[in-house]
Coordinates of C-alpha atoms and ligand atoms in Angstrom, one line a residue:
Chain A
M1 CA 0.1 -0.1 -0.3
S2 CA 1.1 3.3 -0.7
R3 CA 2.0 6.1 1.8
E4 CA -1.3 8.4 0.9
Q5 CA -2.7 10.9 3.1
Y6 CA -4.8 9.5 5.8
Q7 CA -8.8 10.2 4.9
V8 CA -11.7 9.6 7.2
P9 CA -13.3 6.1 6.5
T10 CA -16.4 6.7 4.2
G11 CA -17.8 3.1 5.2
S12 CA -16.9 1.8 1.4
P13 CA -13.9 -1.1 1.8
T14 CA -11.2 -0.3 -0.3
A15 CA -10.3 -4.2 -0.6
D16 CA -13.4 -6.1 -1.0
G17 CA -14.4 -9.6 -1.9
G18 CA -14.4 -9.5 -5.3
S19 CA -17.7 -10.5 -7.4
F20 CA -19.3 -11.3 -4.1
K21 CA -18.8 -8.1 -3.0
V22 CA -21.1 -7.5 0.4
A23 CA -22.5 -3.9 0.0
P24 CA -20.8 -1.7 2.2
R25 CA -22.6 -0.7 5.4
D26 CA -23.1 3.1 6.6
Y27 CA -21.9 2.5 10.3
V28 CA -21.2 6.4 10.4
S29 CA -24.8 7.7 9.0
G30 CA -26.0 10.8 10.7
S31 CA -22.8 12.6 12.0
S32 CA -21.6 15.4 10.1
D33 CA -18.1 14.9 8.9
N34 CA -15.8 16.4 11.4
T35 CA -17.7 14.4 14.6
M36 CA -16.1 11.4 15.9
H37 CA -17.9 8.7 17.7
Y38 CA -16.4 7.6 20.9
L39 CA -16.8 4.5 23.2
C40 CA -17.5 5.7 26.7
G41 CA -15.8 3.2 29.1
D42 CA -17.9 3.5 31.9
C43 CA -21.4 3.3 30.5
A44 CA -20.9 1.9 27.1
A45 CA -22.6 4.8 25.5
R46 CA -21.9 6.3 22.0
V47 CA -20.2 9.7 22.3
P48 CA -20.1 12.6 19.6
L49 CA -17.4 14.6 20.1
D50 CA -16.3 17.7 18.1
K51 CA -12.8 19.0 17.8
G52 CA -11.7 20.7 20.7
A53 CA -14.4 19.2 23.1
P54 CA -13.8 18.2 26.2
I55 CA -13.3 14.9 26.8
R56 CA -16.2 13.5 28.5
C57 CA -19.2 11.3 28.6
Q58 CA -22.3 13.3 28.3
R59 CA -24.2 10.7 29.5
C60 CA -22.8 9.8 32.7
G61 CA -19.7 12.3 33.0
G62 CA -16.8 9.5 32.3
R63 CA -13.4 10.8 31.2
V64 CA -12.1 7.4 29.9
L65 CA -13.6 7.5 26.5
Y66 CA -12.3 4.3 23.9
K67 CA -11.4 4.6 19.2
E68 CA -14.1 3.2 18.0
R69 CA -13.5 0.1 15.8
T70 CA -12.6 0.8 12.5
K71 CA -15.7 0.7 9.9
R72 CA -13.2 -0.9 7.1
M73 CA -13.6 -4.0 5.8
V74 CA -10.5 -6.3 7.4
Q75 CA -9.4 -10.0 5.8
F76 CA -8.3 -13.0 7.6
E77 CA -7.3 -16.4 6.3
A78 CA -9.1 -18.8 8.2
R79 CA -6.5 -20.9 9.3
Chain B
M1 CA 19.4 -80.2 0.2
P2 CA 16.1 -79.6 -1.6
H3 CA 14.2 -77.1 -0.3
K4 CA 10.8 -78.4 2.2
P5 CA 7.7 -76.2 1.3
P6 CA 6.5 -74.5 4.5
T7 CA 3.5 -76.4 6.3
Q8 CA 0.7 -75.2 6.7
E9 CA 1.7 -73.9 10.9
E10 CA 5.0 -72.3 9.7
L11 CA 2.7 -70.1 7.1
E12 CA 0.3 -69.4 9.8
R13 CA 3.3 -68.4 12.6
R14 CA 5.0 -66.3 9.7
K15 CA 2.2 -64.0 9.7
I16 CA 2.2 -63.2 13.8
V17 CA 3.4 -60.6 15.6
G18 CA 4.7 -61.7 18.7
I19 CA 3.9 -60.1 22.3
H20 CA 5.4 -60.8 25.1
E21 CA 5.5 -59.6 28.7
E22 CA 8.6 -56.7 27.7
T23 CA 9.1 -57.4 24.7
I24 CA 7.9 -57.2 20.8
T25 CA 9.4 -59.7 18.4
D26 CA 9.2 -60.4 14.6
V27 CA 8.2 -56.6 13.5
S28 CA 9.0 -56.8 10.0
S29 CA 7.2 -57.2 7.1
S30 CA 8.6 -60.0 5.1
D31 CA 6.1 -59.5 2.2
Y32 CA 8.6 -59.5 0.0
P33 CA 11.0 -61.7 -2.7
W34 CA 14.2 -63.3 -0.7
T35 CA 12.4 -63.1 2.8
Y36 CA 12.9 -66.6 2.7
P37 CA 15.4 -68.5 0.7
G38 CA 14.1 -71.0 -2.0
E39 CA 10.7 -70.0 -2.1
D40 CA 9.2 -67.4 -4.8
H41 CA 7.7 -64.4 -3.3
S42 CA 7.5 -62.1 -5.9
W43 CA 4.3 -60.4 -6.4
D44 CA 1.5 -62.0 -8.1
I45 CA -1.9 -60.3 -8.8
E46 CA -3.6 -63.3 -8.8
A47 CA -1.9 -64.6 -5.9
F48 CA -3.1 -61.2 -4.2
K49 CA -6.5 -61.5 -5.4
R50 CA -7.0 -65.4 -4.1
N51 CA -5.6 -64.4 -0.3
F52 CA -6.8 -60.8 -0.3
R53 CA -10.5 -59.8 1.4
I54 CA -12.3 -57.6 2.9
E55 CA -15.0 -57.4 5.7
F56 CA -17.0 -54.8 7.1
H57 CA -17.9 -54.6 11.0
Q58 CA -19.9 -51.3 10.8
N59 CA -20.8 -49.3 8.4
D60 CA -23.0 -45.4 9.4
P61 CA -22.5 -41.9 8.1
F62 CA -20.2 -41.1 10.4
E63 CA -18.5 -44.3 11.5
A64 CA -17.4 -47.2 9.6
S65 CA -15.1 -49.9 10.8
F66 CA -13.6 -52.5 8.8
S67 CA -10.7 -55.1 8.0
L68 CA -8.4 -55.6 5.1
I69 CA -6.8 -58.8 5.3
G70 CA -4.1 -60.3 3.3
C71 CA -2.4 -57.0 2.3
D72 CA 1.0 -55.3 3.3
A73 CA 1.5 -52.6 5.6
S74 CA 2.7 -50.4 3.4
I75 CA -0.3 -50.8 1.5
A76 CA -2.5 -50.3 4.5
N77 CA -0.7 -47.4 5.2
A78 CA -1.2 -45.6 2.3
F79 CA -5.2 -46.0 2.6
R80 CA -4.9 -44.4 5.7
R81 CA -2.4 -41.4 4.7
I82 CA -4.5 -40.7 1.4
M83 CA -7.6 -41.0 3.4
I84 CA -6.2 -37.8 6.1
A85 CA -4.6 -35.9 3.6
D86 CA -5.6 -36.6 0.4
I87 CA -9.3 -36.8 0.1
P88 CA -11.2 -33.2 -0.7
T89 CA -13.3 -31.2 1.1
L90 CA -14.8 -27.8 1.3
A91 CA -14.1 -25.1 3.7
I92 CA -14.2 -21.5 4.8
E93 CA -11.0 -20.4 3.8
T94 CA -10.9 -16.9 3.8
V95 CA -13.2 -14.3 6.1
F96 CA -14.0 -10.8 5.8
I97 CA -14.9 -9.1 9.0
N98 CA -17.3 -5.8 8.5
N99 CA -17.4 -5.5 12.6
N100 CA -16.5 -7.4 15.2
T101 CA -17.1 -5.8 18.8
S102 CA -16.9 -9.5 20.6
V103 CA -14.6 -10.5 22.8
I104 CA -13.1 -12.6 20.8
Q105 CA -10.3 -11.5 18.7
D106 CA -10.6 -11.6 14.6
E107 CA -8.2 -13.7 13.7
V108 CA -9.1 -16.4 16.3
L109 CA -12.8 -15.9 15.6
A110 CA -11.3 -16.3 11.7
H111 CA -9.3 -19.6 12.7
R112 CA -12.4 -20.9 14.6
L113 CA -14.8 -20.2 11.5
G114 CA -12.3 -22.4 9.5
L115 CA -13.0 -25.3 11.4
I116 CA -16.0 -25.8 11.6
P117 CA -16.9 -28.9 9.5
F118 CA -19.8 -28.2 6.5
K119 CA -22.2 -30.2 4.2
G120 CA -23.9 -30.0 1.2
G121 CA -25.2 -31.9 -1.9
K122 CA -22.6 -35.0 -2.6
E123 CA -23.1 -34.1 -6.6
G124 CA -22.4 -30.3 -5.9
L125 CA -19.6 -31.0 -3.7
H126 CA -17.6 -34.0 -5.6
K127 CA -18.7 -33.1 -9.3
F128 CA -19.8 -29.1 -9.5
L129 CA -16.7 -27.9 -7.5
K130 CA -13.8 -27.0 -8.7
W131 CA -10.5 -25.8 -7.0
W132 CA -9.5 -22.8 -6.4
R133 CA -6.3 -20.8 -7.6
R134 CA -4.8 -17.8 -5.8
P135 CA -3.9 -16.0 -9.7
E136 CA -0.4 -15.8 -10.1
D137 CA -1.3 -11.8 -10.9
E138 CA -2.4 -10.4 -7.5
S139 CA -4.8 -7.7 -8.8
Q140 CA -6.7 -10.1 -10.5
I141 CA -7.9 -11.8 -7.5
N142 CA -11.2 -10.4 -7.4
N143 CA -11.5 -11.9 -10.6
S144 CA -10.8 -15.4 -9.6
Y145 CA -13.8 -16.1 -8.1
Y146 CA -16.1 -18.2 -9.1
D147 CA -19.4 -19.9 -8.5
F148 CA -18.0 -23.4 -9.7
N149 CA -15.3 -22.4 -7.2
T150 CA -15.9 -20.7 -4.4
V151 CA -19.1 -20.6 -1.9
S152 CA -20.3 -17.4 -0.1
L153 CA -21.6 -17.4 3.4
R154 CA -22.9 -14.9 6.2
L155 CA -22.9 -14.1 9.2
E156 CA -24.8 -11.3 11.0
V157 CA -25.6 -11.1 15.2
K158 CA -26.1 -8.7 16.8
C159 CA -26.6 -8.9 21.2
E160 CA -29.6 -7.0 22.4
H161 CA -31.4 -7.0 25.9
N162 CA -34.1 -9.1 26.0
E163 CA -37.1 -7.0 27.6
K164 CA -39.4 -10.3 27.7
A165 CA -36.8 -11.3 30.2
A166 CA -38.6 -12.6 33.8
P167 CA -37.1 -10.1 36.3
G168 CA -34.1 -11.4 38.4
E169 CA -33.1 -13.9 35.3
T170 CA -29.7 -14.8 35.6
D171 CA -29.2 -17.1 32.5
P172 CA -27.4 -14.8 30.0
T173 CA -29.4 -17.0 27.0
K174 CA -32.5 -15.4 28.6
L175 CA -31.6 -11.9 29.1
Y176 CA -30.1 -11.1 26.1
K177 CA -31.5 -11.9 22.4
H178 CA -28.3 -13.6 20.8
A179 CA -26.5 -14.2 23.6
H180 CA -24.5 -17.1 21.7
V181 CA -23.5 -17.2 18.2
Y182 CA -23.8 -21.2 16.7
A183 CA -22.8 -22.7 14.0
R184 CA -26.4 -22.5 12.7
D185 CA -26.5 -18.7 12.6
I186 CA -24.3 -19.2 9.4
E187 CA -25.9 -18.3 6.1
F188 CA -25.8 -20.0 3.0
C189 CA -25.6 -17.3 0.2
P190 CA -26.1 -19.5 -3.1
V191 CA -24.9 -17.8 -6.4
G192 CA -24.9 -18.9 -10.1
R193 CA -25.7 -22.8 -10.5
Q194 CA -24.6 -23.1 -6.7
E195 CA -28.6 -22.2 -6.5
K196 CA -29.2 -25.4 -8.5
Y197 CA -27.1 -27.9 -7.2
F198 CA -27.0 -26.8 -3.2
S199 CA -31.4 -26.2 -2.7
G200 CA -33.3 -27.2 -0.3
E201 CA -31.9 -30.6 1.9
N202 CA -28.8 -30.2 -0.6
A203 CA -28.1 -26.6 1.1
I204 CA -24.4 -26.2 2.1
A205 CA -24.7 -25.7 6.0
P206 CA -22.8 -26.4 9.4
V207 CA -22.4 -30.9 10.0
N208 CA -23.5 -29.9 13.8
P209 CA -25.5 -26.9 13.7
D210 CA -24.5 -26.6 17.3
I211 CA -21.0 -25.6 17.6
L212 CA -20.7 -22.7 19.4
I213 CA -18.8 -19.5 17.5
A214 CA -18.6 -17.4 20.0
K215 CA -20.7 -15.4 22.6
L216 CA -21.5 -11.9 23.0
R217 CA -23.0 -8.9 25.2
P218 CA -25.8 -6.5 24.9
G219 CA -24.3 -3.7 21.5
Q220 CA -21.9 -6.4 20.6
E221 CA -21.9 -7.7 17.0
I222 CA -20.2 -10.4 14.6
S223 CA -20.8 -9.5 10.8
L224 CA -18.9 -10.6 8.5
S225 CA -18.9 -12.6 5.4
M226 CA -16.3 -15.5 4.6
H227 CA -15.4 -17.8 1.3
M228 CA -15.3 -21.5 1.5
H229 CA -12.7 -23.4 -1.4
K230 CA -11.8 -26.7 -1.9
G231 CA -8.6 -28.0 -0.2
V232 CA -6.9 -31.2 1.1
G233 CA -6.0 -32.1 4.4
S234 CA -1.8 -32.0 3.3
D235 CA -2.3 -28.4 3.2
H236 CA -4.7 -27.9 6.4
A237 CA -6.4 -30.1 9.0
K238 CA -9.7 -28.1 8.3
F239 CA -9.7 -29.5 5.0
S240 CA -9.3 -33.4 6.0
P241 CA -12.5 -35.3 5.6
V242 CA -12.1 -37.7 8.9
A243 CA -11.5 -36.9 12.7
T244 CA -10.0 -40.3 12.4
A245 CA -9.0 -42.6 10.3
S246 CA -6.6 -45.3 11.8
Y247 CA -5.7 -49.0 11.7
R248 CA -4.7 -51.7 14.4
L249 CA -3.7 -55.0 13.9
M250 CA -5.8 -58.3 14.6
P251 CA -4.8 -59.3 18.3
V252 CA -4.1 -63.3 18.7
I253 CA -5.2 -65.0 21.5
K254 CA -3.8 -68.6 21.9
I255 CA -4.4 -71.0 24.7
E256 CA -1.4 -73.6 24.7
R257 CA -2.7 -75.1 27.8
P258 CA -6.0 -75.0 29.7
I259 CA -7.1 -72.7 31.7
L260 CA -9.9 -74.1 34.2
G261 CA -12.0 -73.0 37.5
K262 CA -11.3 -70.2 39.1
D263 CA -8.5 -69.2 37.3
A264 CA -10.8 -69.3 33.9
E265 CA -13.0 -66.2 35.7
K266 CA -9.7 -64.8 36.5
F267 CA -8.6 -65.3 33.0
A268 CA -11.6 -63.7 31.7
K269 CA -11.0 -60.5 33.8
C270 CA -7.5 -59.7 32.1
F271 CA -9.4 -58.9 28.9
P272 CA -11.7 -56.3 28.0
K273 CA -15.9 -58.0 28.4
G274 CA -16.5 -60.6 25.5
V275 CA -13.0 -61.3 24.7
I276 CA -12.8 -64.5 27.0
G277 CA -15.9 -67.1 27.1
L278 CA -16.2 -69.6 30.1
E279 CA -17.7 -72.9 28.6
K280 CA -17.8 -76.4 30.9
V281 CA -15.1 -79.2 30.1
T282 CA -17.3 -81.6 27.9
K283 CA -17.2 -85.6 28.3
Q284 CA -15.4 -86.3 25.3
E285 CA -12.3 -83.9 26.5
A286 CA -12.3 -85.1 30.1
A287 CA -11.6 -88.2 28.2
Q288 CA -8.9 -87.3 25.8
K289 CA -5.4 -88.3 27.8
G290 CA -2.9 -85.8 27.6
S291 CA -5.1 -83.1 27.1
G292 CA -4.8 -81.5 30.4
Y293 CA -8.8 -82.0 31.2
E294 CA -8.5 -85.2 32.5
G295 CA -10.8 -85.6 35.3
H296 CA -11.8 -81.6 35.2
E297 CA -15.2 -82.8 33.5
G298 CA -18.1 -80.0 34.1
E299 CA -15.5 -77.5 35.4
V300 CA -15.3 -74.4 33.4
K301 CA -12.5 -73.6 30.9
A302 CA -11.7 -70.2 29.6
V303 CA -11.5 -70.0 25.4
V304 CA -11.2 -67.3 23.3
V305 CA -14.5 -65.9 22.0
D306 CA -13.9 -62.4 20.4
P307 CA -9.9 -61.5 19.8
M308 CA -10.7 -58.3 18.2
R309 CA -12.7 -57.3 21.1
D310 CA -8.5 -57.6 23.0
T311 CA -6.8 -53.6 23.3
V312 CA -3.7 -56.4 24.1
S313 CA -3.1 -54.6 27.5
R314 CA -1.2 -57.9 28.5
E315 CA -2.4 -58.3 31.7
C316 CA -2.5 -61.5 31.6
L317 CA 0.7 -62.1 31.3
R318 CA 1.3 -60.1 34.4
H319 CA 0.4 -63.3 36.5
P320 CA 2.7 -66.9 37.5
E321 CA -0.6 -69.1 37.1
F322 CA -0.7 -67.5 33.3
K323 CA 2.7 -68.8 32.9
D324 CA 3.1 -70.8 29.6
K325 CA -0.4 -70.8 29.2
V326 CA -1.4 -68.2 26.7
K327 CA 0.4 -66.9 24.3
L328 CA -0.4 -63.1 23.0
G329 CA 0.2 -61.8 19.1
R330 CA -1.2 -59.9 16.3
R331 CA -1.3 -60.6 12.6
R332 CA 0.8 -58.8 10.7
D333 CA -1.4 -58.9 7.6
H334 CA -5.3 -57.9 9.3
F335 CA -6.1 -54.5 9.6
I336 CA -9.0 -53.2 11.6
F337 CA -9.4 -49.7 10.2
L338 CA -11.7 -47.1 12.2
V339 CA -12.9 -44.4 10.0
E340 CA -15.1 -41.5 11.4
S341 CA -16.2 -39.1 9.1
T342 CA -16.3 -35.3 9.6
G343 CA -19.5 -35.0 7.4
Q344 CA -18.8 -33.9 4.0
W345 CA -18.3 -38.0 2.9
E346 CA -19.8 -40.6 4.0
S347 CA -17.8 -42.9 5.6
D348 CA -17.4 -45.6 3.6
A349 CA -17.2 -43.7 0.5
I350 CA -14.0 -41.8 2.3
F351 CA -11.9 -45.4 1.9
L352 CA -13.4 -45.9 -1.6
E353 CA -12.2 -42.6 -2.5
A354 CA -8.9 -43.4 -1.3
V355 CA -8.9 -46.3 -3.4
A356 CA -9.3 -44.6 -6.4
H357 CA -6.9 -42.0 -5.2
L358 CA -4.0 -44.8 -4.9
K359 CA -4.7 -45.6 -8.1
K360 CA -4.6 -42.4 -9.9
K361 CA -1.1 -42.0 -7.9
A362 CA -0.1 -45.2 -9.5
Q363 CA -1.3 -44.6 -12.8
D364 CA 0.9 -41.0 -12.5
L365 CA 4.4 -42.6 -11.3
E366 CA 3.8 -45.2 -14.1
K367 CA 4.0 -42.6 -16.6
Q368 CA 6.8 -40.8 -15.1
V369 CA 8.6 -43.8 -15.2
I370 CA 7.9 -44.4 -18.7
N371 CA 9.2 -41.4 -19.6
M372 CA 12.4 -41.5 -17.2
V373 CA 13.3 -44.9 -19.3
R374 CA 12.5 -43.2 -22.7
Ligands
ZN401 ZN1 -20.7 7.2 29.6

């Protein structure tokens, strides 16, 4: 893979399953382009966070936020 | 001195592997020329046909037991190895994970999926489906999947709270929806001609629908698709059509001198159930001089009923009262096979396929040898 500039994932995987390609799932619908979502470490809520916003869960006030799993398809050999 | 042809007793003795208290004797095969000077032991198809026999003991879809009698260990072992490593089956080979928030890692999940045995229409599996080969040009990989070499599967499970659960419920399977992901949750997605070969009864599905793949908790999700390809056991064990394919030699138990009364009962207990039986000494036997039965009419004696069930534990050799009364051994040319199918093939069909496979290998070798000599 060439060194390209990082792009915010759009939901369509680059590597795919060929002719059996699974329809890309839109995991990030309902969010504007620069709003990232995190997962609260205390209550597991999905927390939208804008640039510069305090790192805090809006539901429980927890300060530990985890990054979400990649929206890209990941390919593995079953062995 | 002219060579004397071997007696029947001698021929029988040559077939036995001796099993003694501490040692095992006569282990080498003697099925080749010059083993016995003056006798012709060259390979002869007619002689082989006369002596060779196959007996089936059990023939179920998932388990078959049969004996090959009158062949060399090299042949029996070739069949065993072909059954394990050379008979092709269909298994999950690639996993495309869209989302997996369960506690089980992607790599481990993919590995677990690969090991699940699948079944499907026999004609489609064995005739219609062909090999998939990775294209030399890696960029062409997406044009290498066709309906005759790839089977597509999906697994989409999401765990949620179950509102209908009784208050105070502690069982996760009742408290949550889809707390357990089973092999039956895998969905077959037929493409092209696969509709024709794998529909209804013949659909591609796990042999054992209750295999637990992963456990989930509310909010966790597994979403993935999979490609299955044909492969052989020599490449990866998941492609092996058998759970076990093994053989053992037929046990031989020879009672040389009578074992009577309490000793006979003790002797029977040295073996698994059904191997040794107890019979009454008859009038004729008691009347026979030098038989060891004189004056024992009506007493019980030990007789060999079913040596095949013996595990050859040698327990009887540990007791001084049976000293020199019993000889243990195994028949060098009697192979008791046990073939356990994983479900894609009928267990007896695996053996038949192994025979066809060995024949094909021999024909290929013949061609090579002819080319070499030319
Ligand atoms: Zn929270």
